[in-house]
Short mmCIF file of C-alpha atoms in Angstrom, two decimals:
data_model
loop_
_atom_site.label_atom_id
_atom_site.label_comp_id
_atom_site.label_asym_id
_atom_site.label_seq_id
_atom_site.Cartn_x
_atom_site.Cartn_y
_atom_site.Cartn_z
CA UNK A 1 63.93 28.10 24.08
CA UNK A 2 62.02 30.51 26.24
CA UNK A 3 60.86 32.36 23.18
CA UNK A 4 59.54 29.17 21.62
CA UNK A 5 57.55 28.43 24.76
CA UNK A 6 56.22 31.99 24.84
CA UNK A 7 55.27 31.67 21.21
CA UNK A 8 53.41 28.44 21.90
CA UNK A 9 51.56 29.94 24.86
CA UNK A 10 50.65 33.10 22.98
CA UNK A 11 49.32 31.18 20.01
CA UNK A 12 47.88 28.22 21.83
CA UNK A 13 44.35 28.85 20.56
CA UNK A 14 45.53 29.09 16.99
CA UNK A 15 47.65 25.95 17.26
CA UNK A 16 44.81 24.02 18.89
CA UNK A 17 42.50 25.21 16.15
CA UNK A 18 44.91 24.14 13.40
CA UNK A 19 45.47 20.73 15.01
CA UNK A 20 41.78 19.92 15.47
CA UNK A 21 40.85 21.35 12.08
CA UNK A 22 43.47 19.17 10.39
CA UNK A 23 42.16 16.08 12.19
CA UNK A 24 38.64 16.89 10.95
CA UNK A 25 39.83 17.41 7.39
CA UNK A 26 41.77 14.15 7.55
CA UNK A 27 38.65 12.29 8.72
CA UNK A 28 36.62 13.95 5.98
CA UNK A 29 39.03 12.98 3.24
CA UNK A 30 39.07 9.42 4.52
CA UNK A 31 35.32 9.12 3.93
CA UNK A 32 35.83 10.08 0.30
CA UNK A 33 37.36 6.72 -0.41
CA UNK A 34 35.08 3.74 -0.01
CA UNK A 35 34.94 2.09 3.43
CA UNK A 36 38.03 3.75 4.81
CA UNK A 37 36.20 5.57 7.61
CA UNK A 38 36.78 2.87 10.20
CA UNK A 39 36.46 5.26 13.11
CA UNK A 40 33.67 7.78 12.55
CA UNK A 41 30.48 5.99 11.53
CA UNK A 42 27.06 5.32 12.99
CA UNK A 43 27.44 1.54 13.20
CA UNK A 44 28.89 1.70 16.72
CA UNK A 45 26.93 0.62 19.77
CA UNK A 46 25.94 4.06 21.09
CA UNK A 47 24.70 5.72 17.89
CA UNK A 48 23.23 2.44 16.65
CA UNK A 49 21.44 1.96 19.96
CA UNK A 50 19.96 5.46 19.92
CA UNK A 51 18.84 5.08 16.32
CA UNK A 52 17.19 1.73 17.00
CA UNK A 53 15.27 3.21 19.95
CA UNK A 54 14.11 6.00 17.65
CA UNK A 55 13.08 3.65 14.89
CA UNK A 56 11.19 1.40 17.32
CA UNK A 57 8.96 4.42 17.98
CA UNK A 58 8.65 5.90 14.49
CA UNK A 59 8.03 2.50 12.84
CA UNK A 60 4.43 2.55 13.97
CA UNK A 61 3.67 5.46 11.67
CA UNK A 62 4.53 3.41 8.60
CA UNK A 63 2.88 0.11 9.49
CA UNK A 64 0.08 0.37 6.93
CA UNK A 65 2.42 1.24 4.08
CA UNK A 66 4.87 -1.52 5.04
CA UNK A 67 2.09 -4.12 5.16
CA UNK A 68 0.98 -3.11 1.70
CA UNK A 69 4.52 -3.50 0.35
CA UNK A 70 4.93 -6.91 1.98
CA UNK A 71 1.59 -8.15 0.63
CA UNK A 72 2.47 -6.97 -2.87
CA UNK A 73 5.78 -8.77 -2.67
CA UNK A 74 4.13 -11.95 -1.41
CA UNK A 75 1.63 -11.90 -4.25
CA UNK A 76 4.36 -11.45 -6.80
CA UNK A 77 6.52 -14.21 -5.39
CA UNK A 78 3.51 -16.55 -5.14
CA UNK A 79 2.80 -15.94 -8.81
CA UNK A 80 6.40 -16.75 -9.72
CA UNK A 81 6.28 -19.88 -7.60
CA UNK A 82 3.15 -21.12 -9.36
CA UNK A 83 4.70 -20.52 -12.77
CA UNK A 84 7.80 -22.47 -11.75
CA UNK A 85 5.68 -25.31 -10.38
CA UNK A 86 3.89 -25.73 -13.68
CA UNK A 87 7.22 -26.05 -15.50
CA UNK A 88 8.94 -28.50 -13.16
CA UNK A 89 8.03 -32.15 -13.60
CA UNK A 90 8.88 -33.33 -10.12
CA UNK A 91 6.34 -31.58 -7.99
CA UNK A 92 7.62 -32.15 -4.49
CA UNK A 93 11.12 -30.85 -4.17
CA UNK A 94 12.78 -30.69 -0.80
CA UNK A 95 13.38 -26.95 -0.50
CA UNK A 96 16.53 -27.44 1.56
CA UNK A 97 18.15 -29.22 -1.37
CA UNK A 98 17.63 -26.32 -3.79
CA UNK A 99 21.08 -24.91 -4.37
CA UNK A 100 21.32 -21.19 -4.65
CA UNK A 101 24.44 -19.11 -5.01
CA UNK A 102 22.87 -16.38 -2.91
CA UNK A 103 21.53 -16.21 0.62
CA UNK A 104 19.34 -13.37 1.80
CA UNK A 105 19.31 -11.82 5.27
CA UNK A 106 16.54 -9.40 6.20
CA UNK A 107 17.27 -6.22 8.13
CA UNK A 108 15.54 -3.07 9.25
CA UNK A 109 16.68 0.43 8.31
CA UNK A 110 17.08 2.44 11.53
CA UNK A 111 18.45 5.61 9.97
CA UNK A 112 18.09 6.85 6.43
CA UNK A 113 19.49 9.94 4.74
CA UNK A 114 18.89 11.14 1.20
CA UNK A 115 19.30 14.92 1.25
CA UNK A 116 23.09 15.09 1.37
CA UNK A 117 25.57 14.36 -1.40
CA UNK A 118 27.11 11.36 0.38
CA UNK A 119 24.23 9.47 1.86
CA UNK A 120 24.48 6.54 4.24
CA UNK A 121 21.94 4.27 5.86
CA UNK A 122 22.18 2.42 9.16
CA UNK A 123 20.64 -1.04 9.64
CA UNK A 124 20.12 -3.23 12.69
CA UNK A 125 22.17 -6.26 11.58
CA UNK A 126 25.91 -6.63 11.99
CA UNK A 127 28.82 -9.05 12.29
CA UNK A 128 26.99 -11.42 14.61
CA UNK A 129 24.35 -11.92 11.90
CA UNK A 130 27.23 -12.92 9.58
CA UNK A 131 27.03 -9.71 7.57
CA UNK A 132 30.30 -8.82 5.89
CA UNK A 133 31.74 -5.82 4.10
CA UNK A 134 30.84 -5.35 0.42
CA UNK A 135 27.58 -7.26 0.54
CA UNK A 136 24.81 -5.84 -1.62
CA UNK A 137 21.59 -4.49 -0.12
CA UNK A 138 18.23 -4.52 -1.94
CA UNK A 139 14.53 -4.17 -1.27
CA UNK A 140 11.74 -6.03 -3.02
CA UNK A 141 11.63 -3.20 -5.57
CA UNK A 142 15.27 -2.54 -6.35
CA UNK A 143 18.80 -1.93 -5.15
CA UNK A 144 19.71 0.22 -2.15
CA UNK A 145 23.50 0.12 -1.72
CA UNK A 146 26.52 -1.74 -0.42
CA UNK A 147 27.61 -2.55 3.17
CA UNK A 148 30.26 -0.06 4.15
CA UNK A 149 30.99 -0.35 7.88
CA UNK A 150 30.26 -2.96 10.50
CA UNK A 151 30.00 -3.38 14.23
CA UNK A 152 28.66 -6.35 16.14
CA UNK A 153 25.00 -5.36 16.01
CA UNK A 154 24.79 -2.63 13.38
CA UNK A 155 26.05 -1.82 9.91
CA UNK A 156 26.09 1.22 7.65
CA UNK A 157 25.28 1.10 3.95
CA UNK A 158 26.73 3.34 1.27
CA UNK A 159 23.54 4.30 -0.50
CA UNK A 160 23.34 4.46 -4.30
CA UNK A 161 22.52 8.12 -3.59
CA UNK A 162 26.18 8.80 -2.82
CA UNK A 163 28.48 10.62 -5.21
CA UNK A 164 31.17 7.99 -4.45
CA UNK A 165 28.93 5.11 -5.41
CA UNK A 166 29.54 3.33 -8.70
CA UNK A 167 27.60 0.20 -9.53
CA UNK A 168 27.66 -1.92 -12.65
CA UNK A 169 24.30 -1.93 -14.45
CA UNK A 170 22.88 -2.77 -17.86
CA UNK A 171 19.85 -2.47 -20.09
CA UNK A 172 17.44 -5.32 -19.47
CA UNK A 173 16.87 -6.21 -23.12
CA UNK A 174 20.39 -5.57 -24.43
CA UNK A 175 23.87 -6.61 -23.38
CA UNK A 176 25.29 -3.10 -22.97
CA UNK A 177 26.86 -2.26 -19.64
CA UNK A 178 27.36 1.08 -17.89
CA UNK A 179 28.07 2.54 -14.44
CA UNK A 180 25.42 3.81 -12.12
CA UNK A 181 26.30 7.17 -10.54
CA UNK A 182 24.38 9.98 -8.86
CA UNK A 183 24.58 13.71 -9.61
CA UNK A 184 23.19 14.73 -6.18
CA UNK A 185 20.12 16.46 -7.58
CA UNK A 186 17.03 14.32 -7.14
CA UNK A 187 16.81 11.42 -4.63
CA UNK A 188 14.63 9.44 -7.02
CA UNK A 189 16.59 9.97 -10.23
CA UNK A 190 19.98 8.38 -10.84
CA UNK A 191 22.34 8.39 -13.83
CA UNK A 192 23.66 5.52 -15.92
CA UNK A 193 26.80 6.59 -17.77
CA UNK A 194 29.12 5.06 -20.38
CA UNK A 195 26.45 3.20 -22.30
CA UNK A 196 27.85 2.70 -25.86
CA UNK A 197 26.42 4.94 -28.57
CA UNK A 198 25.08 1.97 -30.54
CA UNK A 199 22.99 0.63 -27.69
CA UNK A 200 19.29 0.82 -28.54
CA UNK A 201 17.92 2.98 -25.70
CA UNK A 202 14.28 4.01 -25.47
CA UNK A 203 12.52 5.93 -22.72
CA UNK A 204 10.74 3.44 -20.50
CA UNK A 205 13.41 0.74 -20.85
CA UNK A 206 14.13 -1.17 -17.66
CA UNK A 207 17.60 -1.03 -16.12
CA UNK A 208 18.89 -3.96 -14.05
CA UNK A 209 22.15 -4.83 -12.28
CA UNK A 210 24.86 -6.20 -14.55
CA UNK A 211 26.12 -9.21 -12.58
CA UNK A 212 29.73 -8.40 -13.39
CA UNK A 213 30.67 -8.16 -9.73
CA UNK A 214 30.28 -10.50 -6.81
CA UNK A 215 28.10 -7.98 -4.97
CA UNK A 216 24.80 -8.09 -6.83
CA UNK A 217 23.36 -11.04 -8.77
CA UNK A 218 22.43 -10.28 -12.36
CA UNK A 219 18.99 -8.84 -13.03
CA UNK A 220 18.10 -7.05 -9.78
CA UNK A 221 15.73 -4.24 -10.73
CA UNK A 222 16.93 -0.63 -10.62
CA UNK A 223 14.58 1.68 -12.55
CA UNK A 224 13.28 2.91 -15.90
CA UNK A 225 14.87 5.32 -18.37
CA UNK A 226 13.19 8.75 -18.34
CA UNK A 227 15.52 10.49 -20.80
CA UNK A 228 18.95 10.10 -22.42
CA UNK A 229 21.51 12.08 -24.39
CA UNK A 230 24.83 11.60 -26.16
CA UNK A 231 27.94 12.81 -24.35
CA UNK A 232 29.97 15.65 -25.86
CA UNK A 233 32.50 13.36 -27.53
CA UNK A 234 29.58 11.36 -29.02
CA UNK A 235 31.02 8.01 -27.99
CA UNK A 236 28.60 7.09 -25.27
CA UNK A 237 25.22 8.04 -23.88
CA UNK A 238 24.14 9.15 -20.43
CA UNK A 239 20.77 8.01 -19.17
CA UNK A 240 18.55 9.46 -16.46
CA UNK A 241 16.83 6.72 -14.54
CA UNK A 242 13.74 6.90 -12.36
CA UNK A 243 14.26 4.47 -9.46
CA UNK A 244 11.66 1.83 -8.63
CA UNK A 245 12.59 2.20 -4.98
CA UNK A 246 11.40 5.20 -3.05
CA UNK A 247 14.76 5.95 -1.42
CA UNK A 248 13.12 8.44 0.93
CA UNK A 249 10.99 5.76 2.52
CA UNK A 250 12.90 2.55 3.23
CA UNK A 251 12.17 0.20 6.06
CA UNK A 252 12.84 -3.47 5.37
CA UNK A 253 15.81 -4.44 3.25
CA UNK A 254 17.53 -7.68 2.23
CA UNK A 255 21.26 -8.23 2.35
CA UNK A 256 22.69 -10.50 -0.33
CA UNK A 257 25.28 -13.03 0.70
CA UNK A 258 27.07 -14.55 -2.28
CA UNK A 259 28.58 -17.86 -1.11
CA UNK A 260 31.11 -17.83 -3.94
CA UNK A 261 32.56 -14.41 -3.08
CA UNK A 262 35.53 -15.74 -1.16
CA UNK A 263 36.41 -18.22 -3.87
CA UNK A 264 36.24 -15.58 -6.61
CA UNK A 265 38.32 -13.12 -4.60
CA UNK A 266 40.95 -15.77 -3.85
CA UNK A 267 41.09 -16.74 -7.51
CA UNK A 268 41.54 -13.12 -8.59
CA UNK A 269 44.25 -12.62 -5.95
CA UNK A 270 46.00 -15.74 -7.21
CA UNK A 271 46.01 -14.35 -10.73
CA UNK A 272 47.56 -11.10 -9.52
CA UNK A 273 50.30 -12.99 -7.70
CA UNK A 274 51.18 -14.96 -10.80
CA UNK A 275 51.64 -11.76 -12.72
CA UNK B 1 27.76 28.67 40.80
CA UNK B 2 30.54 27.34 38.61
CA UNK B 3 29.39 23.76 39.00
CA UNK B 4 25.93 24.84 38.03
CA UNK B 5 27.24 26.33 34.80
CA UNK B 6 29.17 23.19 33.87
CA UNK B 7 26.07 21.11 34.54
CA UNK B 8 23.90 23.37 32.38
CA UNK B 9 26.39 23.16 29.52
CA UNK B 10 26.54 19.36 29.67
CA UNK B 11 22.74 19.10 29.60
CA UNK B 12 22.63 21.61 26.73
CA UNK B 13 25.19 19.57 24.80
CA UNK B 14 23.21 16.33 25.11
CA UNK B 15 19.82 17.88 24.41
CA UNK B 16 21.05 19.74 21.34
CA UNK B 17 22.79 16.68 19.87
CA UNK B 18 19.72 14.47 20.37
CA UNK B 19 17.33 17.10 18.97
CA UNK B 20 19.58 17.51 15.96
CA UNK B 21 20.05 13.86 15.04
CA UNK B 22 16.63 12.51 15.95
CA UNK B 23 14.41 15.36 14.84
CA UNK B 24 15.94 18.12 12.77
CA UNK B 25 17.90 15.93 10.36
CA UNK B 26 14.67 14.35 9.18
CA UNK B 27 12.86 17.54 8.23
CA UNK B 28 14.25 17.66 4.66
CA UNK B 29 12.21 20.73 3.81
CA UNK B 30 11.81 20.92 0.00
CA UNK B 31 13.89 17.79 -0.27
CA UNK B 32 17.26 18.93 1.03
CA UNK B 33 17.00 21.78 3.54
CA UNK B 34 17.79 20.91 7.14
CA UNK B 35 18.48 23.37 9.95
CA UNK B 36 21.60 22.77 12.02
CA UNK B 37 20.88 24.20 15.44
CA UNK B 38 23.39 22.23 17.55
CA UNK B 39 25.84 25.12 17.04
CA UNK B 40 23.66 26.99 19.52
CA UNK B 41 25.99 25.35 22.07
CA UNK B 42 28.93 27.32 20.68
CA UNK B 43 26.87 30.49 20.24
CA UNK B 44 25.61 30.72 23.82
CA UNK B 45 28.78 29.37 25.49
CA UNK B 46 29.73 31.94 28.17
CA UNK B 47 31.35 34.93 26.43
CA UNK B 48 34.07 35.17 29.06
CA UNK B 49 34.73 31.41 29.08
CA UNK B 50 38.04 29.77 28.27
CA UNK B 51 38.66 29.95 24.51
CA UNK B 52 40.84 26.84 24.25
CA UNK B 53 38.22 24.88 26.13
CA UNK B 54 35.53 26.08 23.73
CA UNK B 55 37.57 25.05 20.68
CA UNK B 56 38.10 21.60 22.17
CA UNK B 57 34.43 21.19 23.17
CA UNK B 58 33.34 22.28 19.69
CA UNK B 59 35.50 19.56 18.20
CA UNK B 60 33.84 16.96 20.45
CA UNK B 61 30.40 18.37 19.59
CA UNK B 62 31.03 18.27 15.86
CA UNK B 63 32.52 14.80 16.03
CA UNK B 64 29.48 13.50 17.94
CA UNK B 65 27.22 14.80 15.18
CA UNK B 66 29.54 13.24 12.59
CA UNK B 67 29.25 9.88 14.29
CA UNK B 68 25.49 10.01 13.95
CA UNK B 69 25.42 11.30 10.39
CA UNK B 70 28.30 9.19 8.98
CA UNK B 71 29.87 12.33 7.61
CA UNK B 72 33.56 11.89 8.46
CA UNK B 73 34.75 15.14 10.01
CA UNK B 74 32.79 17.88 8.29
CA UNK B 75 30.76 18.97 11.31
CA UNK B 76 33.83 18.84 13.54
CA UNK B 77 35.74 21.06 11.10
CA UNK B 78 32.90 23.57 10.80
CA UNK B 79 32.43 23.74 14.58
CA UNK B 80 36.12 24.17 15.34
CA UNK B 81 36.24 26.94 12.75
CA UNK B 82 33.42 29.01 14.24
CA UNK B 83 34.70 28.40 17.77
CA UNK B 84 38.05 29.84 16.68
CA UNK B 85 36.61 32.94 14.99
CA UNK B 86 34.01 33.56 17.71
CA UNK B 87 36.00 36.28 19.57
CA UNK B 88 36.29 38.29 16.33
CA UNK B 89 32.60 37.90 15.54
CA UNK B 90 31.70 38.92 19.10
CA UNK B 91 33.93 41.96 18.77
CA UNK B 92 32.26 43.36 15.69
CA UNK B 93 28.74 42.43 16.80
CA UNK B 94 28.76 43.66 20.39
CA UNK B 95 31.66 46.09 20.36
CA UNK B 96 35.14 45.75 21.81
CA UNK B 97 33.95 45.77 25.41
CA UNK B 98 32.12 42.44 25.33
CA UNK B 99 34.86 40.73 27.35
CA UNK B 100 34.67 43.06 30.33
CA UNK B 101 30.97 43.73 30.51
CA UNK B 102 28.75 40.84 31.34
CA UNK B 103 26.57 41.07 28.27
CA UNK B 104 23.56 38.83 28.21
CA UNK B 105 22.42 37.73 24.77
CA UNK B 106 18.77 38.35 25.57
CA UNK B 107 19.38 41.88 26.83
CA UNK B 108 21.08 43.22 23.71
CA UNK B 109 19.07 44.65 20.87
CA UNK B 110 17.90 42.50 18.03
CA UNK B 111 20.24 43.87 15.35
CA UNK B 112 23.33 42.94 17.37
CA UNK B 113 21.94 39.49 18.16
CA UNK B 114 21.07 38.96 14.52
CA UNK B 115 24.48 39.99 13.25
CA UNK B 116 26.21 37.69 15.77
CA UNK B 117 24.01 34.63 15.20
CA UNK B 118 23.81 35.27 11.48
CA UNK B 119 27.56 35.43 10.95
CA UNK B 120 28.24 32.40 13.13
CA UNK B 121 25.65 30.30 11.26
CA UNK B 122 26.79 31.51 7.86
CA UNK B 123 30.48 30.74 8.53
CA UNK B 124 29.55 27.35 9.91
CA UNK B 125 27.38 26.44 6.94
CA UNK B 126 29.88 27.63 4.34
CA UNK B 127 32.63 25.41 5.79
CA UNK B 128 30.16 22.56 6.33
CA UNK B 129 28.72 22.46 2.84
CA UNK B 130 32.00 23.11 1.02
CA UNK B 131 33.53 20.13 2.81
CA UNK B 132 30.48 17.96 2.30
CA UNK B 133 30.04 18.65 -1.39
CA UNK B 134 33.80 19.01 -2.08
CA UNK B 135 33.30 19.39 -5.81
CA UNK B 136 33.37 22.47 -8.03
CA UNK B 137 30.79 20.92 -10.37
CA UNK B 138 28.15 21.36 -7.71
CA UNK B 139 28.86 25.02 -6.96
CA UNK B 140 25.24 26.00 -7.45
CA UNK B 141 24.08 23.26 -5.09
CA UNK B 142 26.63 24.49 -2.55
CA UNK B 143 25.35 28.08 -2.67
CA UNK B 144 21.74 26.94 -2.62
CA UNK B 145 22.19 24.61 0.37
CA UNK B 146 24.24 27.17 2.29
CA UNK B 147 21.77 29.98 1.74
CA UNK B 148 18.54 28.12 2.47
CA UNK B 149 19.87 26.05 5.37
CA UNK B 150 21.36 29.21 6.90
CA UNK B 151 18.07 31.08 6.74
CA UNK B 152 16.29 28.11 8.30
CA UNK B 153 18.95 27.69 11.04
CA UNK B 154 19.08 31.42 11.87
CA UNK B 155 15.31 31.61 12.33
CA UNK B 156 15.22 28.57 14.60
CA UNK B 157 18.29 29.58 16.64
CA UNK B 158 16.98 33.14 17.21
CA UNK B 159 13.59 31.83 18.29
CA UNK B 160 15.27 29.29 20.59
CA UNK B 161 17.30 32.11 22.21
CA UNK B 162 14.16 34.20 22.67
CA UNK B 163 12.13 31.34 24.10
CA UNK B 164 14.73 29.90 26.46
CA UNK B 165 16.33 33.07 27.74
CA UNK B 166 15.50 34.06 31.29
CA UNK B 167 13.22 37.08 31.52
CA UNK B 168 14.86 40.19 32.97
CA UNK B 169 13.84 40.62 36.62
#
């Protein structure tokens, strides 16, 4: 007994080191699976608060750029609106009666990372703004990521620039689907894999979201093809895609709330139970 | 005297964490190179201080950084690791007598300082980037990030030591 205690005292530094090191490794491995890191994330009140103070200062440096982006978006949406108006016979529709499957919530990015292999963003909206896990996040130009962790006032997003990220996407003018992944090399170039060999791919083709999940609606812009090649087994092609979004400079984002999500999830759960 | 030292270490902890997360993580030199200077806390922690305490404080330091950077436990692991090997690194940098003499970092010659800071940073960054990347397909990226970030961190940490050390006399 005495010897055990002596042993513990003599090696207390080593044992402490092993214990704390194992805890760290455990926390690290948890982050490798999607939204399992409940404990260590920057959506809590302290880190979120510090980041929002920082962003309230640094935002002023980007005001001009942000205004330009907003004006461009307004112009584009105004154009679309006019084209819809000319098609619809009844001119004065009550906008509150237009049924949409999707609601949009705007949020501000208070911390952005793009130089690591597993990048996350922090935004200033959380549970109290009825944000939930697994909602999609986009900007006016393209997709950004998926909500990963939540607190009352803040949330973190798993960016598409994350080696764990895998999003369903397709060619805009064909029906071929693939998965969007990132090889951690360039923050503006992302890879679309598992596109069938027969799919007619050309450089310059537009890539959009596939709409096969409840997270993103179909047809959200992603980027254009810059080059492509067959895989070694010659069954599918891998595409390099230049993003429309500048992931290094994000400020205002929209969170997509699909009102049918719960229903779809319940239905799928029901099916599993039957089996 | 002792209270003063505790106070200085607390202030150092807070200042280093804030500098790291608000300023240095947004440098992204050449796209991906960031210096990690918060380990300065572990490097300049009193040489004769309690080793168990240092290991524990390093864990807290690393975990704080992890909270800010959403990185799980990689910084905590890297910090705990260098805190544990610090006595060995001190021994081969400053000689076996470092524990009994009150060596001041700023008073030793540059080669010794460089070998101490250099090895600490290098060990930290190797653990850090291997855990972050965690994939043998990206071995080149791992070596590249470790090498360039280490150079960047070593330069900044050595200049910080030179600037903030008290002048002799």
